[in-house]
Coordinates of N, CA and C in Angstrom, one line a residue:
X1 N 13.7 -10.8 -9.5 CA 12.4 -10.2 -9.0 C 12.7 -9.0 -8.1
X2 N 12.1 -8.1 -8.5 CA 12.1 -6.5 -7.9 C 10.9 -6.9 -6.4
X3 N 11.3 -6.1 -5.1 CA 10.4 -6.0 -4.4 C 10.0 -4.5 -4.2
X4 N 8.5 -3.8 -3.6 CA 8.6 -2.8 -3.3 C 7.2 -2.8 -2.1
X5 N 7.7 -1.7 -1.1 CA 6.7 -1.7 -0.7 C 6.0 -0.2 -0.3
X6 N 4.9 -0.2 -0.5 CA 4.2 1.1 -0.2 C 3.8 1.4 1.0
X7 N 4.0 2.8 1.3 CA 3.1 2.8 2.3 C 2.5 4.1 2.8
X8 N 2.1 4.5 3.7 CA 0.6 5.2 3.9 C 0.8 5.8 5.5
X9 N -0.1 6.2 6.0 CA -0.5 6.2 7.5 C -0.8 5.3 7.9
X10 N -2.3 4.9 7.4 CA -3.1 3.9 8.3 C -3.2 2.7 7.5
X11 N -2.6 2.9 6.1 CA -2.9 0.9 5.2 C -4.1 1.2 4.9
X12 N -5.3 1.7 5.1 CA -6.6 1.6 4.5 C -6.9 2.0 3.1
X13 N -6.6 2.7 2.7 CA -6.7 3.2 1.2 C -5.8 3.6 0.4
X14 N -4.3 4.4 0.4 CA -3.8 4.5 -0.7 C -2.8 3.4 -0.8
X15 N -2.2 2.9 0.3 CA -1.2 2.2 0.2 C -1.7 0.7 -0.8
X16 N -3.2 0.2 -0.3 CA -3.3 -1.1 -1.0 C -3.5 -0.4 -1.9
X17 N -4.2 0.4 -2.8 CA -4.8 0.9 -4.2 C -3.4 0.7 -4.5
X18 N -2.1 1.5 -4.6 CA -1.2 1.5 -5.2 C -0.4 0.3 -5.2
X19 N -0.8 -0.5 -4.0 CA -0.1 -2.2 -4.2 C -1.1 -3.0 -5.6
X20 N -2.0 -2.5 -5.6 CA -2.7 -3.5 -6.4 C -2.5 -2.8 -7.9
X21 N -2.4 -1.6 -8.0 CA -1.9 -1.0 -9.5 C -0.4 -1.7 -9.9
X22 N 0.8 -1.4 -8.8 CA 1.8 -2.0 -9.3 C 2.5 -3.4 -9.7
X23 N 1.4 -4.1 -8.6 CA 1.6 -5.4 -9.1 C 0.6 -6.2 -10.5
X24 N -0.5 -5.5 -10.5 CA -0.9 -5.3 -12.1 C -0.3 -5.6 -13.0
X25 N 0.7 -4.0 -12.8 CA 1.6 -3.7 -13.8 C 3.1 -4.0 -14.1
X26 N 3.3 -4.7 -12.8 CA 4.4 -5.1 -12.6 C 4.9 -6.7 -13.3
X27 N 3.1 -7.5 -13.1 CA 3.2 -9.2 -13.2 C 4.0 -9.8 -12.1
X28 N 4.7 -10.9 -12.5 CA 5.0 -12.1 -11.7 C 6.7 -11.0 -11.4
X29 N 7.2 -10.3 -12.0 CA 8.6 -10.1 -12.0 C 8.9 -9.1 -10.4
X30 N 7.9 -8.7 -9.9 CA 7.4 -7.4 -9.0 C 6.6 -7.9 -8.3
X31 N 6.9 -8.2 -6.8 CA 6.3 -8.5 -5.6 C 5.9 -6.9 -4.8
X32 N 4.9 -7.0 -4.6 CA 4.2 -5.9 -3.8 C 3.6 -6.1 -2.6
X33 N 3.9 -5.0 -2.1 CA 3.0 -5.0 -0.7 C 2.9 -3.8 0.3
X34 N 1.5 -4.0 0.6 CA 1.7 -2.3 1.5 C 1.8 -2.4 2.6
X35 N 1.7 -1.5 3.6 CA 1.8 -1.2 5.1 C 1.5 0.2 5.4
X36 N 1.4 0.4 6.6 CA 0.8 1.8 7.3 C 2.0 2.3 8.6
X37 N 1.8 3.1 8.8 CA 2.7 4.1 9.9 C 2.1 3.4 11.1
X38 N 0.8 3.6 11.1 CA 0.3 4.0 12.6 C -0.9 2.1 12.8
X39 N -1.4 1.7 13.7 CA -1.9 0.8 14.2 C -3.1 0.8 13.4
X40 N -4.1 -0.4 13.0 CA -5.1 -0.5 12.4 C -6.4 0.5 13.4
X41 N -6.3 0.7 14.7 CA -7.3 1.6 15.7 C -7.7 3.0 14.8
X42 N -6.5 3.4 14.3 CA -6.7 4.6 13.5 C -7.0 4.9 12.3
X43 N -7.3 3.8 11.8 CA -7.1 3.2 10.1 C -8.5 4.3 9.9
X44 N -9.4 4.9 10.6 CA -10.5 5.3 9.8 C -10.4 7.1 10.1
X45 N -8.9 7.3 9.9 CA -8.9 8.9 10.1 C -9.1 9.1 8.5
X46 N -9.5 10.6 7.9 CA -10.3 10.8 6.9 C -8.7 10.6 5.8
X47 N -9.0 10.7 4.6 CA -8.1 10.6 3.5 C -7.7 12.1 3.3
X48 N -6.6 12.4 3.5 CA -5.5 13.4 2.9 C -4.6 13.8 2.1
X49 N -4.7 14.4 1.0 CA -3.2 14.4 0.2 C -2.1 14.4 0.6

C-alpha cells in the first residue's frame, strides 16, 4: 500500500478535491489524505493558483 498526502494552504478546496480524485483512482492499494499549511481560522482566504 502506497500512502500520499496532499496538501494546500488552508485544506478547504484543493487539497480534499485532489484527495478524493486520487483515491478514486488509486482504490484500496492508495491511502490518501489531505492537510493545510495554516489553521482552519483562515480556511476562507479566496482560491489562488
Amino acid at each position: 500500500m502506497h500512502k500520499v498526502l496532499t496538501v494546500c494552504l488552508g485544506n478547504y478546496c484543493r487539497s480534499p478535491f485532489a484527495e478524493l480524485v486520487l483515491a478514486h483512482r488509486g482504490g484500496a492499494e492508495l491511502k490518501v489524505r489531505s492537510a493545510g499549511l495554516i489553521g482552519k481560522w483562515k480556511a476562507n482566504l479566496p482560491t489562488s493558483p
